[in-house]
Amino acid sequence: MNPTYLAVGGRPSLAGALFARYRSRVANERSPSTRDRLLDAALERFSRDGWGGTSIRDLARDVGVREGSVYKHFASKQAIFDALVDRADARMAEIAASLGVSVASPDAALPGYLGIGEDRLVAVAEGFFDAVLHDPELAALRRLFIVSQYRDPEIGRRLRHYWIEQPIAFQVEIFAGLIRVGEFRSGLDPQATALAFFGPILALLQLAESGDDAEERARALLRAHVRHFGATHRPQMPDAAGSAVSD
């Protein structure tokens, strides 16, 4: 539920602690190869200058290699873009694992959400939120989407699929499973439920990047959204239902 730096009341949150541990491990273990350096340069260039405004020669110059050396690693600029998406997938999978869930497939992810408590769900949502905002690679890939959706329509289309259409389709399957086993109210439409969950998160990501104290306000709204979503979509407890009738 497809969003280090999060504190609640001045204390690090569970999501922040897990994500900080992940970032520290990656920083210590990952030694950039020429291929990785080319991908890093491409991500920076694409997100700044656009797909059409970046050449193989630009990337070679940024990394300090001959233009021909780039083709030893990637057959084309398109292949570089595809590798960036693959690397983002791997990064997202690592982040998900650090939060105790999976993004491998809806079937693999569903067990992680069965019986999940409210606080735990909030921590998972905050963890992804932090990753999208602050992981250097994921944040740059999202900036690339924002830039490319107008400047490079085909790349914008692919990134729109990655950041919007694919996560919604993934969540539709998860919510269908939760509804099927009774974790969510029967009769709910899985697609409408996924939109009700994910739509506000997309809006809050935009808010978080608008400056001043917007990020902290967005985090508070995210926590409220996740709690409200659970309260309105999960089955009502018998005692709560009884008190509602008596009232």
Tab-separated table of N, CA, C and O in Angstrom, residues 8-130:
chain	number	residue	atom	x	y	z
A	8	VAL	N	6.893	11.357	15.812
A	8	VAL	CA	5.583	11.659	16.374
A	8	VAL	C	5.816	12.132	17.797
A	8	VAL	O	6.369	11.405	18.609
A	9	GLY	N	5.430	13.354	18.077
A	9	GLY	CA	5.649	13.904	19.410
A	9	GLY	C	7.112	13.977	19.768
A	9	GLY	O	7.507	13.827	20.917
A	10	GLY	N	7.975	14.172	18.722
A	10	GLY	CA	9.397	14.303	18.988
A	10	GLY	C	10.132	12.981	19.083
A	10	GLY	O	11.334	12.949	19.255
A	11	ARG	N	9.409	11.856	18.931
A	11	ARG	CA	10.060	10.551	19.034
A	11	ARG	C	10.049	9.871	17.686
A	11	ARG	O	9.075	9.975	16.948
A	12	PRO	N	11.119	9.131	17.310
A	12	PRO	CA	11.117	8.419	16.035
A	12	PRO	C	9.978	7.414	16.004
A	12	PRO	O	9.696	6.735	16.980
A	13	SER	N	9.299	7.319	14.844
A	13	SER	CA	8.219	6.356	14.701
A	13	SER	C	8.775	5.000	14.305
A	13	SER	O	9.928	4.869	13.901
A	14	LEU	N	7.923	3.969	14.372
A	14	LEU	CA	8.315	2.638	13.927
A	14	LEU	C	8.697	2.676	12.463
A	14	LEU	O	9.727	2.124	12.058
A	15	ALA	N	7.878	3.351	11.638
A	15	ALA	CA	8.176	3.423	10.207
A	15	ALA	C	9.522	4.113	9.976
A	15	ALA	O	10.343	3.659	9.173
A	16	GLY	N	9.765	5.224	10.691
A	16	GLY	CA	11.013	5.942	10.525
A	16	GLY	C	12.216	5.108	10.923
A	16	GLY	O	13.244	5.100	10.248
A	17	ALA	N	12.097	4.376	12.025
A	17	ALA	CA	13.215	3.550	12.495
A	17	ALA	C	13.527	2.441	11.512
A	17	ALA	O	14.689	2.169	11.199
A	18	LEU	N	12.483	1.782	11.004
A	18	LEU	CA	12.692	0.695	10.041
A	18	LEU	C	13.326	1.217	8.767
A	18	LEU	O	14.252	0.615	8.214
A	19	PHE	N	12.839	2.367	8.287
A	19	PHE	CA	13.363	2.895	7.046
A	19	PHE	C	14.789	3.407	7.226
A	19	PHE	O	15.636	3.253	6.347
A	20	ALA	N	15.109	3.994	8.372
A	20	ALA	CA	16.469	4.454	8.634
A	20	ALA	C	17.439	3.281	8.651
A	20	ALA	O	18.554	3.365	8.130
A	21	ARG	N	17.007	2.157	9.248
A	21	ARG	CA	17.855	0.975	9.279
A	21	ARG	C	18.118	0.445	7.871
A	21	ARG	O	19.229	0.070	7.526
A	22	TYR	N	17.067	0.466	7.049
A	22	TYR	CA	17.213	0.027	5.658
A	22	TYR	C	18.202	0.922	4.915
A	22	TYR	O	19.099	0.447	4.217
A	23	ARG	N	18.035	2.266	5.037
A	23	ARG	CA	18.912	3.188	4.338
A	23	ARG	C	20.360	3.010	4.762
A	23	ARG	O	21.269	3.066	3.941
A	24	SER	N	20.587	2.784	6.064
A	24	SER	CA	21.943	2.602	6.553
A	24	SER	C	22.576	1.351	5.975
A	24	SER	O	23.732	1.341	5.562
A	25	ARG	N	21.790	0.263	5.912
A	25	ARG	CA	22.317	-0.992	5.374
A	25	ARG	C	22.672	-0.850	3.906
A	25	ARG	O	23.731	-1.289	3.459
A	26	VAL	N	21.793	-0.197	3.138
A	26	VAL	CA	22.043	-0.024	1.709
A	26	VAL	C	23.291	0.827	1.482
A	26	VAL	O	24.122	0.529	0.631
A	27	ALA	N	23.434	1.894	2.263
A	27	ALA	CA	24.586	2.776	2.109
A	27	ALA	C	25.889	2.035	2.380
A	27	ALA	O	26.900	2.268	1.721
A	28	ASN	N	25.870	1.119	3.346
A	28	ASN	CA	27.083	0.389	3.703
A	28	ASN	C	27.414	-0.722	2.710
A	28	ASN	O	28.577	-1.027	2.460
A	29	GLU	N	26.358	-1.338	2.136
A	29	GLU	CA	26.580	-2.521	1.313
A	29	GLU	C	26.753	-2.204	-0.167
A	29	GLU	O	27.367	-2.957	-0.898
A	30	ARG	N	26.217	-1.090	-0.616
A	30	ARG	CA	26.133	-0.830	-2.037
A	30	ARG	C	27.329	-0.025	-2.512
A	30	ARG	O	27.510	1.117	-2.142
A	31	SER	N	28.195	-0.655	-3.338
A	31	SER	CA	29.338	0.019	-3.924
A	31	SER	C	29.018	0.265	-5.393
A	31	SER	O	28.842	-0.686	-6.155
A	32	PRO	N	28.888	1.505	-5.824
A	32	PRO	CA	28.402	1.771	-7.181
A	32	PRO	C	29.361	1.300	-8.270
A	32	PRO	O	30.542	1.638	-8.270
A	33	SER	N	28.864	0.514	-9.199
A	33	SER	CA	29.606	0.093	-10.380
A	33	SER	C	29.413	1.135	-11.473
A	33	SER	O	28.639	2.089	-11.314
A	34	THR	N	30.103	0.953	-12.591
A	34	THR	CA	29.904	1.866	-13.713
A	34	THR	C	28.454	1.837	-14.163
A	34	THR	O	27.856	2.874	-14.479
A	35	ARG	N	27.859	0.656	-14.171
A	35	ARG	CA	26.457	0.534	-14.568
A	35	ARG	C	25.549	1.343	-13.626
A	35	ARG	O	24.674	2.068	-14.076
A	36	ASP	N	25.786	1.210	-12.322
A	36	ASP	CA	24.985	1.958	-11.352
A	36	ASP	C	25.206	3.462	-11.497
A	36	ASP	O	24.262	4.256	-11.372
A	37	ARG	N	26.455	3.847	-11.752
A	37	ARG	CA	26.742	5.275	-11.912
A	37	ARG	C	26.046	5.837	-13.150
A	37	ARG	O	25.555	6.972	-13.142
A	38	LEU	N	25.969	5.037	-14.214
A	38	LEU	CA	25.248	5.460	-15.404
A	38	LEU	C	23.759	5.612	-15.109
A	38	LEU	O	23.110	6.561	-15.559
A	39	LEU	N	23.217	4.678	-14.335
A	39	LEU	CA	21.806	4.774	-13.966
A	39	LEU	C	21.550	5.992	-13.081
A	39	LEU	O	20.542	6.688	-13.249
A	40	ASP	N	22.455	6.247	-12.139
A	40	ASP	CA	22.298	7.422	-11.280
A	40	ASP	C	22.324	8.706	-12.114
A	40	ASP	O	21.517	9.612	-11.906
A	41	ALA	N	23.272	8.765	-13.059
A	41	ALA	CA	23.379	9.949	-13.915
A	41	ALA	C	22.137	10.095	-14.790
A	41	ALA	O	21.632	11.211	-14.995
A	42	ALA	N	21.636	8.978	-15.302
A	42	ALA	CA	20.452	9.019	-16.159
A	42	ALA	C	19.235	9.492	-15.377
A	42	ALA	O	18.440	10.304	-15.880
A	43	LEU	N	19.084	9.005	-14.163
A	43	LEU	CA	17.931	9.408	-13.365
A	43	LEU	C	17.972	10.907	-13.079
A	43	LEU	O	16.954	11.603	-13.166
A	44	GLU	N	19.160	11.414	-12.765
A	44	GLU	CA	19.291	12.845	-12.501
A	44	GLU	C	19.020	13.653	-13.763
A	44	GLU	O	18.284	14.653	-13.739
A	45	ARG	N	19.599	13.211	-14.876
A	45	ARG	CA	19.416	13.927	-16.142
A	45	ARG	C	17.964	13.888	-16.617
A	45	ARG	O	17.403	14.901	-17.027
A	46	PHE	N	17.364	12.691	-16.594
A	46	PHE	CA	15.990	12.553	-17.067
A	46	PHE	C	15.034	13.416	-16.244
A	46	PHE	O	14.124	14.037	-16.783
A	47	SER	N	15.239	13.416	-14.928
A	47	SER	CA	14.325	14.167	-14.067
A	47	SER	C	14.547	15.672	-14.170
A	47	SER	O	13.646	16.459	-13.893
A	48	ARG	N	15.737	16.069	-14.600
A	48	ARG	CA	16.034	17.506	-14.730
A	48	ARG	C	15.795	18.020	-16.149
A	48	ARG	O	15.154	19.059	-16.352
A	49	ASP	N	16.323	17.277	-17.151
A	49	ASP	CA	16.304	17.740	-18.540
A	49	ASP	C	15.268	17.042	-19.409
A	49	ASP	O	15.065	17.434	-20.556
A	50	GLY	N	14.633	15.996	-18.855
A	50	GLY	CA	13.658	15.254	-19.634
A	50	GLY	C	14.304	14.163	-20.467
A	50	GLY	O	15.529	14.143	-20.684
A	51	TRP	N	13.455	13.258	-20.936
A	51	TRP	CA	13.925	12.140	-21.764
A	51	TRP	C	14.547	12.653	-23.062
A	51	TRP	O	15.666	12.289	-23.431
A	52	GLY	N	13.834	13.515	-23.754
A	52	GLY	CA	14.318	14.009	-25.033
A	52	GLY	C	15.517	14.929	-24.905
A	52	GLY	O	16.291	15.074	-25.850
A	53	GLY	N	15.691	15.534	-23.746
A	53	GLY	CA	16.795	16.459	-23.547
A	53	GLY	C	18.074	15.806	-23.054
A	53	GLY	O	19.035	16.507	-22.721
A	54	THR	N	18.084	14.481	-22.974
A	54	THR	CA	19.255	13.749	-22.479
A	54	THR	C	19.772	12.824	-23.573
A	54	THR	O	19.001	12.088	-24.199
A	55	SER	N	21.066	12.857	-23.803
A	55	SER	CA	21.688	11.977	-24.801
A	55	SER	C	22.637	10.994	-24.127
A	55	SER	O	23.056	11.191	-22.976
A	56	ILE	N	22.972	9.947	-24.861
A	56	ILE	CA	23.971	8.992	-24.371
A	56	ILE	C	25.297	9.700	-24.132
A	56	ILE	O	26.013	9.417	-23.164
A	57	ARG	N	25.613	10.658	-25.001
A	57	ARG	CA	26.865	11.412	-24.835
A	57	ARG	C	26.857	12.182	-23.511
A	57	ARG	O	27.885	12.236	-22.815
A	58	ASP	N	25.707	12.764	-23.153
A	58	ASP	CA	25.594	13.479	-21.878
A	58	ASP	C	25.907	12.546	-20.711
A	58	ASP	O	26.635	12.914	-19.778
A	59	LEU	N	25.339	11.346	-20.749
A	59	LEU	CA	25.523	10.398	-19.648
A	59	LEU	C	26.978	9.953	-19.553
A	59	LEU	O	27.529	9.826	-18.458
A	60	ALA	N	27.595	9.706	-20.714
A	60	ALA	CA	29.002	9.303	-20.711
A	60	ALA	C	29.863	10.397	-20.100
A	60	ALA	O	30.761	10.136	-19.284
A	61	ARG	N	29.586	11.642	-20.467
A	61	ARG	CA	30.366	12.764	-19.925
A	61	ARG	C	30.144	12.911	-18.423
A	61	ARG	O	31.094	13.152	-17.667
A	62	ASP	N	28.907	12.732	-17.968
A	62	ASP	CA	28.619	12.854	-16.539
A	62	ASP	C	29.372	11.819	-15.720
A	62	ASP	O	29.798	12.104	-14.591
A	63	VAL	N	29.498	10.616	-16.259
A	63	VAL	CA	30.129	9.520	-15.512
A	63	VAL	C	31.635	9.487	-15.734
A	63	VAL	O	32.376	8.909	-14.933
A	64	GLY	N	32.115	10.132	-16.829
A	64	GLY	CA	33.540	10.153	-17.112
A	64	GLY	C	34.019	8.935	-17.858
A	64	GLY	O	35.134	8.448	-17.613
A	65	VAL	N	33.179	8.428	-18.769
A	65	VAL	CA	33.567	7.282	-19.599
A	65	VAL	C	33.357	7.643	-21.061
A	65	VAL	O	32.707	8.642	-21.388
A	66	ARG	N	33.913	6.808	-21.952
A	66	ARG	CA	33.686	7.011	-23.376
A	66	ARG	C	32.243	6.672	-23.731
A	66	ARG	O	31.630	5.828	-23.092
A	67	GLU	N	31.738	7.322	-24.768
A	67	GLU	CA	30.367	7.064	-25.187
A	67	GLU	C	30.165	5.593	-25.529
A	67	GLU	O	29.128	5.001	-25.202
A	68	GLY	N	31.178	4.986	-26.155
A	68	GLY	CA	31.078	3.577	-26.506
A	68	GLY	C	30.969	2.670	-25.291
A	68	GLY	O	30.375	1.582	-25.367
A	69	SER	N	31.517	3.111	-24.159
A	69	SER	CA	31.453	2.300	-22.940
A	69	SER	C	30.028	2.175	-22.422
A	69	SER	O	29.681	1.182	-21.785
A	70	VAL	N	29.211	3.200	-22.690
A	70	VAL	CA	27.822	3.140	-22.243
A	70	VAL	C	27.116	1.955	-22.889
A	70	VAL	O	26.340	1.234	-22.245
A	71	TYR	N	27.419	1.713	-24.180
A	71	TYR	CA	26.741	0.645	-24.913
A	71	TYR	C	27.199	-0.747	-24.485
A	71	TYR	O	26.563	-1.736	-24.835
A	72	LYS	N	28.276	-0.817	-23.729
A	72	LYS	CA	28.662	-2.112	-23.152
A	72	LYS	C	27.686	-2.535	-22.058
A	72	LYS	O	27.551	-3.719	-21.756
A	73	HIS	N	27.016	-1.556	-21.468
A	73	HIS	CA	26.075	-1.825	-20.381
A	73	HIS	C	24.618	-1.751	-20.835
A	73	HIS	O	23.777	-2.490	-20.316
A	74	PHE	N	24.335	-0.855	-21.794
A	74	PHE	CA	22.954	-0.652	-22.220
A	74	PHE	C	22.905	-0.489	-23.736
A	74	PHE	O	23.675	0.287	-24.302
A	75	ALA	N	21.966	-1.200	-24.359
A	75	ALA	CA	21.870	-1.168	-25.814
A	75	ALA	C	21.307	0.153	-26.326
A	75	ALA	O	21.546	0.525	-27.480
A	76	SER	N	20.561	0.854	-25.489
A	76	SER	CA	19.904	2.074	-25.934
A	76	SER	C	19.494	2.907	-24.728
A	76	SER	O	19.565	2.446	-23.578
A	77	LYS	N	19.023	4.108	-25.004
A	77	LYS	CA	18.501	4.959	-23.933
A	77	LYS	C	17.252	4.334	-23.320
A	77	LYS	O	17.006	4.442	-22.119
A	78	GLN	N	16.452	3.676	-24.167
A	78	GLN	CA	15.269	2.986	-23.660
A	78	GLN	C	15.660	1.896	-22.669
A	78	GLN	O	14.990	1.696	-21.648
A	79	ALA	N	16.745	1.188	-22.964
A	79	ALA	CA	17.216	0.132	-22.059
A	79	ALA	C	17.639	0.719	-20.713
A	79	ALA	O	17.464	0.085	-19.660
A	80	ILE	N	18.185	1.921	-20.734
A	80	ILE	CA	18.553	2.588	-19.483
A	80	ILE	C	17.306	2.900	-18.673
A	80	ILE	O	17.253	2.660	-17.455
A	81	PHE	N	16.285	3.416	-19.343
A	81	PHE	CA	15.034	3.718	-18.645
A	81	PHE	C	14.428	2.453	-18.050
A	81	PHE	O	13.973	2.448	-16.895
A	82	ASP	N	14.412	1.362	-18.831
A	82	ASP	CA	13.866	0.100	-18.333
A	82	ASP	C	14.635	-0.380	-17.103
A	82	ASP	O	14.045	-0.892	-16.143
A	83	ALA	N	15.952	-0.209	-17.133
A	83	ALA	CA	16.774	-0.626	-15.990
A	83	ALA	C	16.486	0.234	-14.768
A	83	ALA	O	16.526	-0.254	-13.626
A	84	LEU	N	16.189	1.513	-14.969
A	84	LEU	CA	15.822	2.385	-13.845
A	84	LEU	C	14.538	1.905	-13.184
A	84	LEU	O	14.435	1.878	-11.947
A	85	VAL	N	13.553	1.507	-13.989
A	85	VAL	CA	12.300	1.008	-13.433
A	85	VAL	C	12.536	-0.309	-12.688
A	85	VAL	O	12.007	-0.515	-11.592
A	86	ASP	N	13.362	-1.185	-13.274
A	86	ASP	CA	13.679	-2.450	-12.599
A	86	ASP	C	14.378	-2.200	-11.270
A	86	ASP	O	14.103	-2.871	-10.270
A	87	ARG	N	15.286	-1.229	-11.251
A	87	ARG	CA	16.009	-0.940	-10.014
A	87	ARG	C	15.075	-0.346	-8.974
A	87	ARG	O	15.190	-0.639	-7.774
A	88	ALA	N	14.117	0.472	-9.416
A	88	ALA	CA	13.128	1.019	-8.488
A	88	ALA	C	12.262	-0.091	-7.914
A	88	ALA	O	11.912	-0.070	-6.720
A	89	ASP	N	11.905	-1.065	-8.749
A	89	ASP	CA	11.138	-2.215	-8.262
A	89	ASP	C	11.900	-2.943	-7.157
A	89	ASP	O	11.328	-3.310	-6.127
A	90	ALA	N	13.191	-3.175	-7.392
A	90	ALA	CA	14.004	-3.870	-6.387
A	90	ALA	C	14.115	-3.050	-5.114
A	90	ALA	O	14.049	-3.576	-4.000
A	91	ARG	N	14.250	-1.734	-5.251
A	91	ARG	CA	14.348	-0.868	-4.084
A	91	ARG	C	13.039	-0.891	-3.285
A	91	ARG	O	13.037	-0.976	-2.055
A	92	MET	N	11.920	-0.821	-4.004
A	92	MET	CA	10.629	-0.842	-3.329
A	92	MET	C	10.415	-2.169	-2.600
A	92	MET	O	9.857	-2.203	-1.497
A	93	ALA	N	10.877	-3.264	-3.208
A	93	ALA	CA	10.754	-4.569	-2.559
A	93	ALA	C	11.568	-4.613	-1.270
A	93	ALA	O	11.123	-5.181	-0.258
A	94	GLU	N	12.755	-4.028	-1.272
A	94	GLU	CA	13.584	-3.989	-0.063
A	94	GLU	C	12.919	-3.147	1.029
A	94	GLU	O	12.929	-3.516	2.207
A	95	ILE	N	12.362	-2.021	0.630
A	95	ILE	CA	11.678	-1.159	1.598
A	95	ILE	C	10.475	-1.881	2.191
A	95	ILE	O	10.240	-1.849	3.403
A	96	ALA	N	9.696	-2.538	1.325
A	96	ALA	CA	8.539	-3.290	1.802
A	96	ALA	C	8.969	-4.357	2.805
A	96	ALA	O	8.335	-4.528	3.859
A	97	ALA	N	10.039	-5.071	2.498
A	97	ALA	CA	10.523	-6.119	3.407
A	97	ALA	C	10.936	-5.523	4.748
A	97	ALA	O	10.697	-6.121	5.806
A	98	SER	N	11.544	-4.325	4.722
A	98	SER	CA	11.951	-3.690	5.979
A	98	SER	C	10.739	-3.293	6.817
A	98	SER	O	10.839	-3.149	8.041
A	99	LEU	N	9.586	-3.133	6.154
A	99	LEU	CA	8.344	-2.800	6.854
A	99	LEU	C	7.515	-4.033	7.175
A	99	LEU	O	6.427	-3.928	7.742
A	100	GLY	N	8.023	-5.215	6.812
A	100	GLY	CA	7.341	-6.462	7.143
A	100	GLY	C	6.219	-6.840	6.210
A	100	GLY	O	5.358	-7.644	6.580
A	101	VAL	N	6.203	-6.278	4.971
A	101	VAL	CA	5.183	-6.628	3.998
A	101	VAL	C	5.869	-6.952	2.676
A	101	VAL	O	7.084	-6.869	2.554
A	102	SER	N	5.076	-7.346	1.688
A	102	SER	CA	5.609	-7.714	0.389
A	102	SER	C	4.929	-6.915	-0.703
A	102	SER	O	3.761	-6.543	-0.584
A	103	VAL	N	5.685	-6.650	-1.777
A	103	VAL	CA	5.091	-6.060	-2.978
A	103	VAL	C	5.345	-6.962	-4.183
A	103	VAL	O	5.193	-6.539	-5.326
A	104	ALA	N	5.705	-8.213	-3.922
A	104	ALA	CA	6.015	-9.142	-5.009
A	104	ALA	C	4.788	-9.423	-5.865
A	104	ALA	O	4.880	-9.493	-7.095
A	105	SER	N	3.652	-9.609	-5.232
A	105	SER	CA	2.387	-9.856	-5.920
A	105	SER	C	1.271	-9.679	-4.902
A	105	SER	O	1.520	-9.755	-3.686
A	106	PRO	N	0.031	-9.457	-5.343
A	106	PRO	CA	-1.064	-9.356	-4.370
A	106	PRO	C	-1.203	-10.598	-3.503
A	106	PRO	O	-1.471	-10.480	-2.297
A	107	ASP	N	-1.023	-11.778	-4.087
A	107	ASP	CA	-1.127	-13.014	-3.307
A	107	ASP	C	-0.048	-13.078	-2.226
A	107	ASP	O	-0.308	-13.535	-1.108
A	108	ALA	N	1.163	-12.621	-2.568
A	108	ALA	CA	2.246	-12.620	-1.583
A	108	ALA	C	2.031	-11.544	-0.523
A	108	ALA	O	2.434	-11.710	0.632
A	109	ALA	N	1.398	-10.438	-0.915
A	109	ALA	CA	1.210	-9.327	0.014
A	109	ALA	C	0.065	-9.553	0.987
A	109	ALA	O	0.122	-9.087	2.129
A	110	LEU	N	-0.982	-10.255	0.556
A	110	LEU	CA	-2.208	-10.364	1.356
A	110	LEU	C	-1.957	-10.866	2.778
A	110	LEU	O	-2.503	-10.281	3.735
A	111	PRO	N	-1.161	-11.925	3.004
A	111	PRO	CA	-0.981	-12.403	4.386
A	111	PRO	C	-0.443	-11.335	5.338
A	111	PRO	O	-0.753	-11.354	6.531
A	112	GLY	N	0.334	-10.382	4.814
A	112	GLY	CA	0.886	-9.334	5.662
A	112	GLY	C	-0.155	-8.361	6.180
A	112	GLY	O	0.109	-7.624	7.133
A	113	TYR	N	-1.337	-8.357	5.559
A	113	TYR	CA	-2.385	-7.439	5.972
A	113	TYR	C	-3.541	-8.130	6.684
A	113	TYR	O	-4.462	-7.456	7.157
A	114	LEU	N	-3.486	-9.452	6.781
A	114	LEU	CA	-4.537	-10.167	7.499
A	114	LEU	C	-4.381	-9.927	8.999
A	114	LEU	O	-3.324	-10.178	9.578
A	115	GLY	N	-5.408	-9.422	9.627
A	115	GLY	CA	-5.362	-9.170	11.064
A	115	GLY	C	-4.472	-8.009	11.466
A	115	GLY	O	-4.166	-7.855	12.655
A	116	ILE	N	-4.056	-7.183	10.524
A	116	ILE	CA	-3.142	-6.089	10.858
A	116	ILE	C	-3.854	-5.055	11.725
A	116	ILE	O	-5.009	-4.688	11.480
A	117	GLY	N	-3.180	-4.612	12.780
A	117	GLY	CA	-3.748	-3.616	13.676
A	117	GLY	C	-3.655	-2.219	13.094
A	117	GLY	O	-2.895	-1.963	12.154
A	118	GLU	N	-4.414	-1.325	13.677
A	118	GLU	CA	-4.465	0.046	13.173
A	118	GLU	C	-3.102	0.722	13.222
A	118	GLU	O	-2.667	1.340	12.244
A	119	ASP	N	-2.410	0.618	14.350
A	119	ASP	CA	-1.103	1.265	14.481
A	119	ASP	C	-0.095	0.686	13.498
A	119	ASP	O	0.730	1.417	12.932
A	120	ARG	N	-0.150	-0.609	13.313
A	120	ARG	CA	0.767	-1.263	12.378
A	120	ARG	C	0.488	-0.815	10.940
A	120	ARG	O	1.409	-0.544	10.161
A	121	LEU	N	-0.780	-0.709	10.575
A	121	LEU	CA	-1.127	-0.262	9.230
A	121	LEU	C	-0.666	1.179	9.007
A	121	LEU	O	-0.159	1.521	7.933
A	122	VAL	N	-0.825	2.014	10.022
A	122	VAL	CA	-0.352	3.397	9.917
A	122	VAL	C	1.166	3.419	9.711
A	122	VAL	O	1.686	4.171	8.872
A	123	ALA	N	1.899	2.574	10.444
A	123	ALA	CA	3.353	2.529	10.312
A	123	ALA	C	3.776	2.096	8.915
A	123	ALA	O	4.721	2.647	8.342
A	124	VAL	N	3.077	1.114	8.352
A	124	VAL	CA	3.405	0.652	6.998
A	124	VAL	C	3.134	1.771	5.987
A	124	VAL	O	3.960	2.051	5.110
A	125	ALA	N	1.977	2.416	6.101
A	125	ALA	CA	1.645	3.504	5.177
A	125	ALA	C	2.664	4.641	5.283
A	125	ALA	O	3.113	5.192	4.269
A	126	GLU	N	3.063	4.974	6.513
A	126	GLU	CA	4.051	6.034	6.705
A	126	GLU	C	5.408	5.628	6.145
A	126	GLU	O	6.144	6.461	5.609
A	127	GLY	N	5.750	4.355	6.271
A	127	GLY	CA	7.019	3.887	5.738
A	127	GLY	C	7.110	4.058	4.234
A	127	GLY	O	8.119	4.538	3.694
A	128	PHE	N	6.050	3.667	3.521
A	128	PHE	CA	6.037	3.855	2.074
A	128	PHE	C	6.008	5.349	1.710
A	128	PHE	O	6.652	5.782	0.742
A	129	PHE	N	5.249	6.113	2.476
A	129	PHE	CA	5.159	7.554	2.251
A	129	PHE	C	6.548	8.187	2.359
A	129	PHE	O	6.962	8.977	1.505
A	130	ASP	N	7.281	7.826	3.409
A	130	ASP	CA	8.642	8.327	3.596
A	130	ASP	C	9.544	7.935	2.438
A	130	ASP	O	10.362	8.724	1.962
